Tab-separated table of C-alpha atoms and ligand atoms in Angstrom:
chain	number	residue	atom	x	y	z
A	1	MET	CA	53.284	54.535	59.548
A	2	SER	CA	50.723	57.263	59.106
A	3	THR	CA	50.776	59.581	56.158
A	4	THR	CA	50.607	63.327	56.661
A	5	PRO	CA	47.319	64.489	55.121
A	6	SER	CA	48.859	67.175	52.904
A	7	ARG	CA	51.213	64.629	51.322
A	8	GLY	CA	50.613	63.992	47.632
A	9	MET	CA	51.651	60.901	45.709
A	10	TRP	CA	53.351	60.542	42.337
A	11	SER	CA	50.957	59.349	39.689
A	12	SER	CA	53.354	56.629	38.545
A	13	ARG	CA	56.925	55.429	38.717
A	14	ALA	CA	57.635	57.423	35.574
A	15	GLY	CA	56.313	60.506	37.384
A	16	PHE	CA	58.740	59.926	40.224
A	17	ILE	CA	61.683	59.318	37.892
A	18	LEU	CA	60.944	62.476	35.945
A	19	ALA	CA	60.569	64.587	39.055
A	20	ALA	CA	63.684	63.156	40.715
A	21	ALA	CA	65.605	63.543	37.462
A	22	GLY	CA	64.269	67.103	37.299
A	23	SER	CA	65.775	67.633	40.731
A	24	ALA	CA	69.070	66.027	39.808
A	25	VAL	CA	69.534	67.606	36.381
A	26	GLY	CA	70.265	71.278	36.710
A	27	LEU	CA	73.081	73.732	37.107
A	28	GLY	CA	75.078	70.957	38.769
A	29	ASN	CA	75.379	69.147	35.447
A	30	ILE	CA	75.784	71.989	33.024
A	31	TRP	CA	77.432	74.689	35.132
A	32	GLY	CA	78.989	72.768	38.065
A	33	PHE	CA	80.433	69.722	36.337
A	34	PRO	CA	82.473	71.500	33.622
A	35	THR	CA	83.608	74.109	36.157
A	36	GLN	CA	84.844	71.413	38.523
A	37	VAL	CA	86.478	69.429	35.703
A	38	GLY	CA	88.285	72.623	34.712
A	39	GLN	CA	89.493	73.334	38.225
A	40	GLY	CA	90.236	69.674	38.951
A	41	GLY	CA	92.543	69.165	35.989
A	42	GLY	CA	90.449	67.488	33.305
A	43	ALA	CA	90.001	63.791	32.655
A	44	ALA	CA	91.529	62.645	35.963
A	45	PHE	CA	88.681	64.423	37.719
A	46	VAL	CA	86.174	62.687	35.429
A	47	VAL	CA	87.554	59.262	36.381
A	48	VAL	CA	87.293	59.987	40.116
A	49	TYR	CA	83.848	61.488	39.631
A	50	LEU	CA	82.537	58.348	37.897
A	51	ALA	CA	83.996	56.153	40.642
A	52	CYS	CA	82.223	58.276	43.291
A	53	ILE	CA	78.943	58.004	41.384
A	54	LEU	CA	79.086	54.210	41.065
A	55	LEU	CA	80.578	53.153	44.386
A	56	ILE	CA	79.264	55.810	46.764
A	57	CYS	CA	76.328	57.747	45.363
A	58	ALA	CA	74.278	55.073	43.554
A	59	PRO	CA	73.946	52.877	46.679
A	60	ILE	CA	73.048	55.926	48.791
A	61	MET	CA	70.461	56.996	46.212
A	62	ALA	CA	68.599	53.686	46.613
A	63	GLY	CA	68.939	53.961	50.396
A	64	GLU	CA	67.545	57.500	50.539
A	65	ILE	CA	64.506	56.579	48.458
A	66	ALA	CA	63.877	53.532	50.674
A	67	LEU	CA	64.211	55.632	53.838
A	68	GLY	CA	61.707	58.196	52.581
A	69	ARG	CA	59.212	55.624	51.383
A	70	ARG	CA	59.432	53.559	54.556
A	71	THR	CA	58.644	56.506	56.822
A	72	ARG	CA	56.653	58.761	54.467
A	73	LEU	CA	58.244	61.692	56.290
A	74	SER	CA	60.709	64.471	55.508
A	75	PRO	CA	64.357	63.970	56.592
A	76	VAL	CA	64.246	64.956	60.271
A	77	GLY	CA	61.086	62.905	60.834
A	78	SER	CA	62.487	59.917	58.944
A	79	PHE	CA	65.627	59.648	61.025
A	80	ALA	CA	63.657	60.266	64.233
A	81	ALA	CA	61.003	57.655	63.378
A	82	LEU	CA	63.505	54.857	62.763
A	83	ALA	CA	65.778	55.719	65.700
A	84	PRO	CA	63.471	57.185	68.339
A	85	GLY	CA	65.075	58.722	71.397
A	86	THR	CA	68.450	59.229	69.693
A	87	ARG	CA	70.116	62.264	68.179
A	88	TRP	CA	69.975	60.843	64.650
A	89	TRP	CA	67.357	63.425	63.694
A	90	LEU	CA	70.284	65.879	63.602
A	91	ALA	CA	71.447	64.183	60.371
A	92	GLY	CA	68.119	65.221	58.847
A	93	GLY	CA	68.527	68.664	60.375
A	94	LEU	CA	71.843	69.069	58.570
A	95	GLY	CA	69.960	68.386	55.343
A	96	VAL	CA	67.399	71.079	56.074
A	97	LEU	CA	70.218	73.570	56.646
A	98	ALA	CA	72.000	72.405	53.486
A	99	GLY	CA	68.827	72.976	51.463
A	100	VAL	CA	68.732	76.589	52.622
A	101	GLY	CA	72.478	77.075	52.172
A	102	ILE	CA	72.690	75.553	48.699
A	103	LEU	CA	69.671	77.442	47.465
A	104	SER	CA	71.233	80.687	48.660
A	105	PHE	CA	74.021	80.438	46.080
A	106	TYR	CA	72.181	78.302	43.534
A	107	SER	CA	69.582	81.020	43.050
A	108	VAL	CA	72.330	83.495	42.141
A	109	ILE	CA	73.732	81.288	39.353
A	110	ALA	CA	70.217	80.428	38.182
A	111	GLY	CA	69.532	84.170	38.016
A	112	TRP	CA	72.550	84.586	35.722
A	113	ALA	CA	71.196	81.801	33.484
A	114	VAL	CA	67.862	83.624	33.288
A	115	ALA	CA	69.596	86.881	32.354
A	116	TYR	CA	71.609	85.087	29.667
A	117	VAL	CA	68.374	84.004	27.980
A	118	TRP	CA	67.869	87.675	27.231
A	119	PHE	CA	71.517	88.510	26.541
A	120	THR	CA	72.034	85.713	24.031
A	121	ALA	CA	68.629	85.966	22.345
A	122	THR	CA	69.007	89.717	21.748
A	123	GLY	CA	72.624	89.440	20.642
A	124	ALA	CA	73.802	91.610	23.552
A	125	VAL	CA	76.620	89.181	24.278
A	126	THR	CA	78.660	88.396	21.173
A	127	GLY	CA	81.982	89.342	19.664
A	128	SER	CA	85.503	88.282	20.536
A	129	PRO	CA	86.227	86.093	23.565
A	130	GLU	CA	87.584	89.226	25.302
A	131	ASP	CA	84.320	91.101	24.701
A	132	ILE	CA	82.323	88.179	26.047
A	133	GLY	CA	84.552	87.898	29.110
A	134	ARG	CA	84.310	91.618	29.786
A	135	PHE	CA	80.543	91.473	29.426
A	136	PHE	CA	80.319	88.738	32.077
A	137	ALA	CA	82.624	90.613	34.478
A	138	GLU	CA	80.598	93.802	34.172
A	139	PHE	CA	77.287	91.993	34.483
A	140	THR	CA	78.245	90.063	37.642
A	141	GLY	CA	80.091	93.071	39.033
A	142	ASN	CA	76.648	94.608	39.496
A	143	GLY	CA	75.716	92.844	42.737
A	144	VAL	CA	72.335	94.518	43.037
A	145	LEU	CA	71.323	93.145	39.646
A	146	SER	CA	72.508	89.639	40.634
A	147	ALA	CA	70.519	89.866	43.871
A	148	GLY	CA	67.421	90.995	41.969
A	149	LEU	CA	67.734	88.048	39.601
A	150	ALA	CA	68.174	85.667	42.544
A	151	LEU	CA	65.003	87.117	44.053
A	152	PHE	CA	63.187	86.422	40.796
A	153	VAL	CA	64.342	82.778	40.894
A	154	ILE	CA	63.333	82.355	44.537
A	155	VAL	CA	59.886	83.896	44.022
A	156	THR	CA	59.251	81.729	40.942
A	157	THR	CA	60.288	78.617	42.865
A	158	ALA	CA	58.014	79.533	45.774
A	159	ALA	CA	55.106	80.092	43.399
A	160	VAL	CA	55.539	76.641	41.833
A	161	LEU	CA	55.734	74.974	45.258
A	162	LEU	CA	52.492	76.551	46.339
A	163	GLY	CA	50.878	74.797	43.360
A	164	GLY	CA	51.401	71.419	45.095
A	165	VAL	CA	53.638	68.445	44.512
A	166	ARG	CA	52.294	66.695	41.482
A	167	ALA	CA	50.784	69.453	39.399
A	168	GLY	CA	53.682	71.800	39.975
A	169	ILE	CA	56.696	69.621	39.485
A	170	GLU	CA	55.760	66.740	37.239
A	171	ARG	CA	54.287	68.717	34.393
A	172	VAL	CA	57.169	71.111	33.873
A	173	THR	CA	59.755	68.356	33.902
A	174	LYS	CA	57.976	66.035	31.536
A	175	ALA	CA	57.721	68.545	28.752
A	176	LEU	CA	61.107	70.197	28.643
A	177	MET	CA	63.869	67.835	29.666
A	178	PRO	CA	63.936	65.868	26.400
A	179	LEU	CA	64.200	69.146	24.524
A	180	LEU	CA	67.233	70.199	26.579
A	181	VAL	CA	68.968	66.888	25.863
A	182	LEU	CA	68.313	67.155	22.131
A	183	LEU	CA	69.619	70.703	21.965
A	184	MET	CA	72.726	69.713	23.913
A	185	ILE	CA	73.420	66.815	21.567
A	186	GLY	CA	73.187	69.209	18.620
A	187	LEU	CA	75.521	71.706	20.301
A	188	ALA	CA	77.996	68.938	21.164
A	189	VAL	CA	78.105	67.799	17.543
A	190	ARG	CA	78.922	71.342	16.450
A	191	ALA	CA	81.423	71.828	19.279
A	192	VAL	CA	83.529	68.752	18.548
A	193	THR	CA	83.842	69.745	14.882
A	194	LEU	CA	85.233	73.233	15.657
A	195	PRO	CA	88.853	73.878	14.682
A	196	GLY	CA	90.993	73.263	17.761
A	197	ALA	CA	88.381	71.087	19.427
A	198	GLY	CA	90.838	68.174	19.586
A	199	ALA	CA	92.828	69.781	22.405
A	200	GLY	CA	89.610	70.130	24.403
A	201	LEU	CA	88.697	66.491	23.870
A	202	ALA	CA	92.177	65.376	24.899
A	203	TYR	CA	91.947	67.474	28.061
A	204	TYR	CA	88.541	66.025	28.839
A	205	LEU	CA	89.156	62.391	27.953
A	206	SER	CA	92.786	61.416	28.467
A	207	PRO	CA	93.581	61.437	32.167
A	208	ASP	CA	96.797	62.776	33.621
A	209	LEU	CA	97.081	60.242	36.429
A	210	THR	CA	99.632	62.289	38.368
A	211	ARG	CA	96.656	64.505	39.277
A	212	LEU	CA	95.412	61.671	41.509
A	213	ALA	CA	98.072	62.610	44.061
A	214	ASP	CA	96.071	65.773	44.751
A	215	ILE	CA	93.400	65.225	47.416
A	216	THR	CA	91.386	68.231	46.237
A	217	VAL	CA	90.536	66.256	43.077
A	218	PHE	CA	88.833	63.655	45.284
A	219	THR	CA	87.123	66.197	47.534
A	220	SER	CA	85.675	68.180	44.686
A	221	ALA	CA	84.673	65.078	42.669
A	222	LEU	CA	82.895	63.622	45.688
A	223	GLY	CA	81.135	66.907	46.457
A	224	GLN	CA	80.168	67.371	42.825
A	225	ALA	CA	78.743	63.816	42.652
A	226	PHE	CA	76.502	64.424	45.669
A	227	PHE	CA	75.481	67.856	44.401
A	228	SER	CA	74.654	66.657	40.906
A	229	LEU	CA	72.522	63.756	42.142
A	230	SER	CA	70.757	65.874	44.806
A	231	LEU	CA	72.045	63.472	47.464
A	232	GLY	CA	73.207	63.833	51.035
A	233	MET	CA	70.582	66.255	52.316
A	234	GLY	CA	67.357	64.293	52.277
A	235	CYS	CA	66.094	65.760	49.022
A	236	ILE	CA	65.744	62.408	47.244
A	237	LEU	CA	64.543	61.026	50.582
A	238	THR	CA	61.727	63.570	50.591
A	239	TYR	CA	60.821	62.684	47.004
A	240	GLY	CA	60.946	59.006	48.007
A	241	SER	CA	58.341	59.744	50.658
A	242	TYR	CA	55.876	60.277	47.818
A	243	PHE	CA	56.927	57.098	45.984
A	244	PRO	CA	54.242	54.403	45.506
A	245	ARG	CA	54.867	51.196	47.420
A	246	GLN	CA	54.306	48.859	44.500
A	247	ASP	CA	57.092	50.332	42.332
A	248	GLY	CA	60.740	49.306	42.208
A	249	ILE	CA	63.319	51.555	43.879
A	250	ALA	CA	66.543	50.174	42.417
A	251	SER	CA	65.537	50.532	38.793
A	252	SER	CA	64.313	54.086	39.415
A	253	ALA	CA	67.553	55.005	41.179
A	254	LEU	CA	69.637	53.615	38.335
A	255	TRP	CA	67.641	55.534	35.745
A	256	ILE	CA	68.147	58.799	37.595
A	257	VAL	CA	71.870	58.185	38.063
A	258	ALA	CA	72.323	57.238	34.389
A	259	LEU	CA	70.368	60.216	33.084
A	260	ASP	CA	72.054	62.732	35.362
A	261	THR	CA	75.550	61.442	34.636
A	262	SER	CA	74.966	61.345	30.873
A	263	ILE	CA	73.844	64.961	30.844
A	264	ALA	CA	76.874	66.082	32.871
A	265	LEU	CA	79.232	64.208	30.533
A	266	LEU	CA	77.431	65.707	27.544
A	267	ALA	CA	77.978	69.211	28.933
A	268	GLY	CA	81.708	68.503	28.979
A	269	PHE	CA	81.571	67.583	25.304
A	270	ILE	CA	80.264	71.077	24.599
A	271	ILE	CA	82.316	73.252	26.961
A	272	PHE	CA	85.843	71.872	26.478
A	273	PRO	CA	85.962	71.671	22.683
A	274	VAL	CA	84.536	75.198	22.458
A	275	GLY	CA	86.808	76.468	25.221
A	276	PHE	CA	89.982	75.079	23.689
A	277	SER	CA	89.043	76.468	20.283
A	278	ILE	CA	89.560	79.921	21.866
A	279	ALA	CA	93.191	81.072	21.876
A	280	GLY	CA	94.701	81.342	25.363
A	281	PHE	CA	91.815	79.509	27.070
A	282	ASP	CA	92.672	78.264	30.577
A	283	PRO	CA	89.972	76.111	32.191
A	284	THR	CA	91.570	76.315	35.638
A	285	THR	CA	91.045	80.036	36.039
A	286	SER	CA	87.540	80.481	34.683
A	287	GLY	CA	85.717	79.635	37.943
A	288	PRO	CA	81.955	80.139	38.122
A	289	GLY	CA	81.995	82.126	34.887
A	290	LEU	CA	83.167	79.213	32.715
A	291	ILE	CA	79.921	78.437	30.889
A	292	PHE	CA	78.883	82.079	30.666
A	293	THR	CA	82.110	83.065	28.973
A	294	VAL	CA	82.610	79.987	26.766
A	295	LEU	CA	79.133	79.190	25.445
A	296	PRO	CA	78.300	82.614	23.961
A	297	ARG	CA	81.419	82.091	21.844
A	298	LEU	CA	79.787	79.014	20.295
A	299	PHE	CA	76.525	80.859	19.729
A	300	ALA	CA	78.376	83.765	18.120
A	301	GLU	CA	79.809	81.352	15.510
A	302	LEU	CA	76.624	79.412	14.870
A	303	PRO	CA	74.093	80.353	12.207
A	304	GLY	CA	70.908	81.150	14.150
A	305	GLY	CA	73.099	81.472	17.236
A	306	GLN	CA	70.767	83.921	18.952
A	307	LEU	CA	67.931	81.444	18.696
A	308	PHE	CA	70.019	78.487	19.895
A	309	GLY	CA	71.655	80.552	22.622
A	310	GLY	CA	68.387	81.931	23.917
A	311	GLY	CA	66.809	78.473	23.721
A	312	PHE	CA	69.721	76.858	25.528
A	313	PHE	CA	69.711	79.283	28.439
A	314	LEU	CA	65.920	79.101	28.624
A	315	LEU	CA	66.001	75.314	28.962
A	316	LEU	CA	68.881	75.592	31.428
A	317	SER	CA	66.766	78.001	33.482
A	318	VAL	CA	63.885	75.515	33.496
A	319	ALA	CA	66.257	72.699	34.504
A	320	ALA	CA	67.527	74.938	37.301
A	321	LEU	CA	63.948	75.657	38.362
A	322	THR	CA	63.066	71.963	38.761
A	323	SER	CA	66.167	71.727	40.973
A	324	THR	CA	65.382	74.812	43.075
A	325	ILE	CA	61.886	73.410	43.609
A	326	SER	CA	63.361	70.249	45.114
A	327	LEU	CA	65.814	72.223	47.231
A	328	LEU	CA	63.073	74.432	48.672
A	329	GLU	CA	60.836	71.406	49.235
A	330	VAL	CA	63.127	69.998	51.958
A	331	PRO	CA	63.053	72.915	54.422
A	332	VAL	CA	59.404	73.608	53.564
A	333	SER	CA	58.198	70.062	54.202
A	334	HIS	CA	60.229	70.085	57.411
A	335	CYS	CA	58.354	73.159	58.629
A	336	VAL	CA	55.020	71.594	57.599
A	337	ASP	CA	55.736	68.206	59.230
A	338	ALA	CA	57.617	69.272	62.346
A	339	LEU	CA	56.320	72.742	63.140
A	340	ARG	CA	52.799	72.149	61.799
A	341	TRP	CA	52.981	75.347	59.743
A	342	SER	CA	50.655	75.744	56.793
A	343	ARG	CA	52.348	75.151	53.458
A	344	THR	CA	51.856	78.777	52.450
A	345	LYS	CA	53.435	80.111	55.621
A	346	ALA	CA	56.357	77.682	55.327
A	347	VAL	CA	57.041	78.539	51.680
A	348	CYS	CA	56.955	82.304	52.313
A	349	ALA	CA	59.097	82.213	55.451
A	350	VAL	CA	61.772	79.909	54.041
A	351	ALA	CA	61.908	81.759	50.716
A	352	ALA	CA	62.398	85.074	52.513
A	353	LEU	CA	65.220	83.636	54.595
A	354	ILE	CA	66.933	82.219	51.506
A	355	PHE	CA	66.744	85.544	49.715
A	356	VAL	CA	68.461	87.308	52.605
A	357	LEU	CA	71.172	84.654	52.630
A	358	SER	CA	71.653	84.900	48.857
A	359	ILE	CA	72.709	88.547	49.052
A	360	PRO	CA	76.358	87.919	50.043
A	361	SER	CA	76.720	85.421	47.170
A	362	ALA	CA	75.215	87.911	44.744
A	363	LEU	CA	77.571	90.652	45.928
A	364	GLY	CA	80.544	88.436	46.643
A	365	ASN	CA	81.435	87.246	43.171
A	366	GLY	CA	83.912	88.728	40.769
A	367	ALA	CA	85.019	92.149	41.864
A	368	VAL	CA	84.147	91.757	45.523
A	369	ALA	CA	86.252	89.056	47.156
A	370	LEU	CA	85.375	88.867	50.825
A	371	PHE	CA	87.800	88.107	53.643
A	372	THR	CA	90.783	88.950	51.455
A	373	ALA	CA	92.824	89.586	54.606
A	374	VAL	CA	92.451	85.982	55.796
A	375	PRO	CA	94.843	83.568	54.048
A	376	GLY	CA	92.975	81.100	51.856
A	377	PHE	CA	89.842	83.196	51.847
A	378	GLY	CA	90.772	85.573	49.066
A	379	ILE	CA	88.059	83.996	46.924
A	380	GLY	CA	84.578	85.175	46.166
A	381	PHE	CA	81.920	84.441	48.736
A	382	LEU	CA	80.149	82.390	46.091
A	383	ASP	CA	83.074	79.960	45.766
A	384	LEU	CA	83.207	79.707	49.521
A	385	MET	CA	79.547	78.671	49.639
A	386	VAL	CA	79.988	76.107	46.864
A	387	ASN	CA	82.929	74.551	48.695
A	388	ALA	CA	81.356	74.568	52.141
A	389	TRP	CA	78.039	73.003	51.172
A	390	ASN	CA	79.045	70.705	48.325
A	391	GLU	CA	82.376	69.450	49.537
A	392	PHE	CA	81.585	69.204	53.235
A	393	ALA	CA	77.899	69.339	54.175
A	394	LEU	CA	76.635	66.948	51.464
A	395	PRO	CA	79.323	64.253	51.871
A	396	ILE	CA	78.928	64.423	55.668
A	397	GLY	CA	75.162	64.074	55.216
A	398	GLY	CA	75.695	61.174	52.816
A	399	CYS	CA	78.126	59.474	55.192
A	400	LEU	CA	75.641	59.748	58.060
A	401	THR	CA	72.842	58.456	55.831
A	402	ALA	CA	74.912	55.419	54.839
A	403	ILE	CA	75.814	54.670	58.470
A	404	PHE	CA	72.205	55.120	59.483
A	405	ILE	CA	70.893	52.773	56.802
A	406	GLY	CA	73.638	50.185	57.230
A	407	ARG	CA	73.795	50.083	60.994
A	408	ILE	CA	70.897	51.848	62.733
A	409	TRP	CA	67.886	51.114	60.563
A	410	GLY	CA	69.802	48.013	59.461
A	411	VAL	CA	70.301	46.507	56.028
A	412	GLY	CA	67.588	43.941	56.775
A	413	GLY	CA	64.886	46.580	57.080
A	414	ALA	CA	66.274	48.534	54.173
A	415	LEU	CA	66.406	45.467	51.923
A	416	ASP	CA	62.801	44.613	52.830
A	417	GLU	CA	61.799	48.059	51.632
A	418	LEU	CA	64.006	47.889	48.531
A	419	ARG	CA	62.573	44.483	47.565
A	420	ALA	CA	58.985	45.176	48.615
A	421	GLU	CA	56.347	43.548	46.406
A	422	GLY	CA	59.056	41.465	44.735
A	423	ALA	CA	60.789	44.485	43.179
A	424	TRP	CA	63.948	43.909	41.128
A	425	PHE	CA	67.029	44.511	43.229
A	426	PRO	CA	70.418	43.512	41.827
A	427	ALA	CA	73.288	42.227	43.962
A	428	PRO	CA	71.987	42.771	47.498
A	429	ALA	CA	75.261	41.514	48.961
A	430	LEU	CA	77.227	44.091	46.980
A	431	TRP	CA	74.837	46.866	47.984
A	432	THR	CA	75.132	45.814	51.640
A	433	PHE	CA	78.921	45.866	51.443
A	434	LEU	CA	78.975	49.285	49.757
A	435	ILE	CA	76.502	50.936	52.125
A	436	ARG	CA	78.017	49.462	55.310
A	437	TRP	CA	81.703	49.787	54.507
A	438	ILE	CA	82.715	51.562	51.314
A	439	CYS	CA	80.415	54.594	51.497
A	440	PRO	CA	81.184	55.613	55.084
A	441	ALA	CA	84.883	54.717	54.921
A	442	ALA	CA	85.618	56.366	51.568
A	443	ILE	CA	83.790	59.573	52.478
A	444	ALA	CA	85.417	59.749	55.907
A	445	LEU	CA	88.856	59.121	54.420
A	446	ILE	CA	88.484	61.817	51.770
A	447	LEU	CA	87.215	64.358	54.298
A	448	LEU	CA	89.894	63.564	56.867
A	449	VAL	CA	92.755	63.765	54.378
A	450	THR	CA	91.305	67.034	53.101
A	451	LEU	CA	91.109	68.497	56.595
A	452	ALA	CA	94.635	67.313	57.366
A	453	SER	CA	95.921	68.928	54.167
A	454	MET	CA	94.317	72.244	55.136
A	455	LEU	CA	96.193	72.419	58.460
B	501	LIG	N1	71.198	68.349	41.644
B	501	LIG	C1	70.844	69.678	41.280
B	501	LIG	C2	71.759	70.119	40.145
B	501	LIG	O1	72.569	69.356	39.712
B	501	LIG	C3	70.875	70.626	42.448
B	501	LIG	C4	70.102	70.108	43.585
B	501	LIG	C5	68.763	69.980	43.663
B	501	LIG	C6	70.626	69.589	44.791
B	501	LIG	N2	68.402	69.427	44.872
B	501	LIG	C7	69.535	69.178	45.559
B	501	LIG	C8	71.911	69.447	45.262
B	501	LIG	C9	69.737	68.582	46.801
B	501	LIG	C10	72.114	68.854	46.506
B	501	LIG	C11	71.034	68.411	47.250
B	501	LIG	O2	71.681	71.198	39.688
């Protein structure tokens, strides 16, 4: 298979792991995961989430990398190359759309994180939990400000992408991710020793199994698992297309899954103990503001809190940036590969489109709930976007990817790629069973029951 001339290559397997982990680790772990745990009822959600990661997402992760490396193409091209003359390229097309859609709301939240670097470092957001909550409501109530911050995130992302694959992405990730993990460990240690933290830990760690009767726990855990691992839209596939042939896929995939999941779990060990140390805290009602209203409370209590707070939101912003880079990369490389656009033209056009689409999310949070007249839609536009892309588009994309790998490309071809050059690949029979049966069936079942429950 020929390689597109503009395609770079990771310098090493470690380079790929860092870049893919940079894609995976982001707002999904630190903002999304605690928010979803809060809405999904605590530890029961965590159990379902971990099951989705192990049984559904990890096998698909290996499959996506293999698909990208086999074809050395972006999603639409990959599906088309292995199933010529069919409509399978549409599965890649869904991924391109999802990249644009997710980035349209992701850039808004990332913009908030950037603003909170300033707010926490200057001590603008401190005081009682009520003050901090009011501050967040007023800040996000200003939709024009949120849109401006989203624009800043999108322009920064576009600028990094124009710097090229390796130089742009690898360097940033390598330097700062370990620092984020260290800071989070320190914050978690402080959080679990706060008075009242025990209630938070109980909420987070001891599952109320009656929650498992609620299908929305499964839908949101599945969507969150795909979102956090950057799966189901050809993002990891695209990164896999730059992966050297002589390196092992399975071990890389497992590293990324382990790292991403550990960081999400760590975020929970900060948010819930701090949250429950605040009188009257209710994790179910906090929504997208959860981390922005809980964390400043921790920083307000901590000696040197302005420094730690500013540092935390700065590292979170960088983690978000390595994720937005990977999200923008999918539609951009599609335009380069399929439409033969120059990289510069593709980056500018796609970034402009995403900014326009981000405006409703920037305006539609907090005060402005759109479609309030339609039953079930009395939520912010932002929540609507999160639900539509994470809980439907990504699992559908993942389901199609699993069917494609298991039955169209075929497990034989996929296993050849996964075990190329004698690479370590554990339990091929188990992987085959998961990718052919469990992944498609479990995703389809969860989506169908969800749809049925909405009628
Ligand atoms: N995984 C990232 C996060 O957790 C977000 C992200 C980056 C993503 N690329 C993606 C989500 C591709 C879905 C698909 O913040």
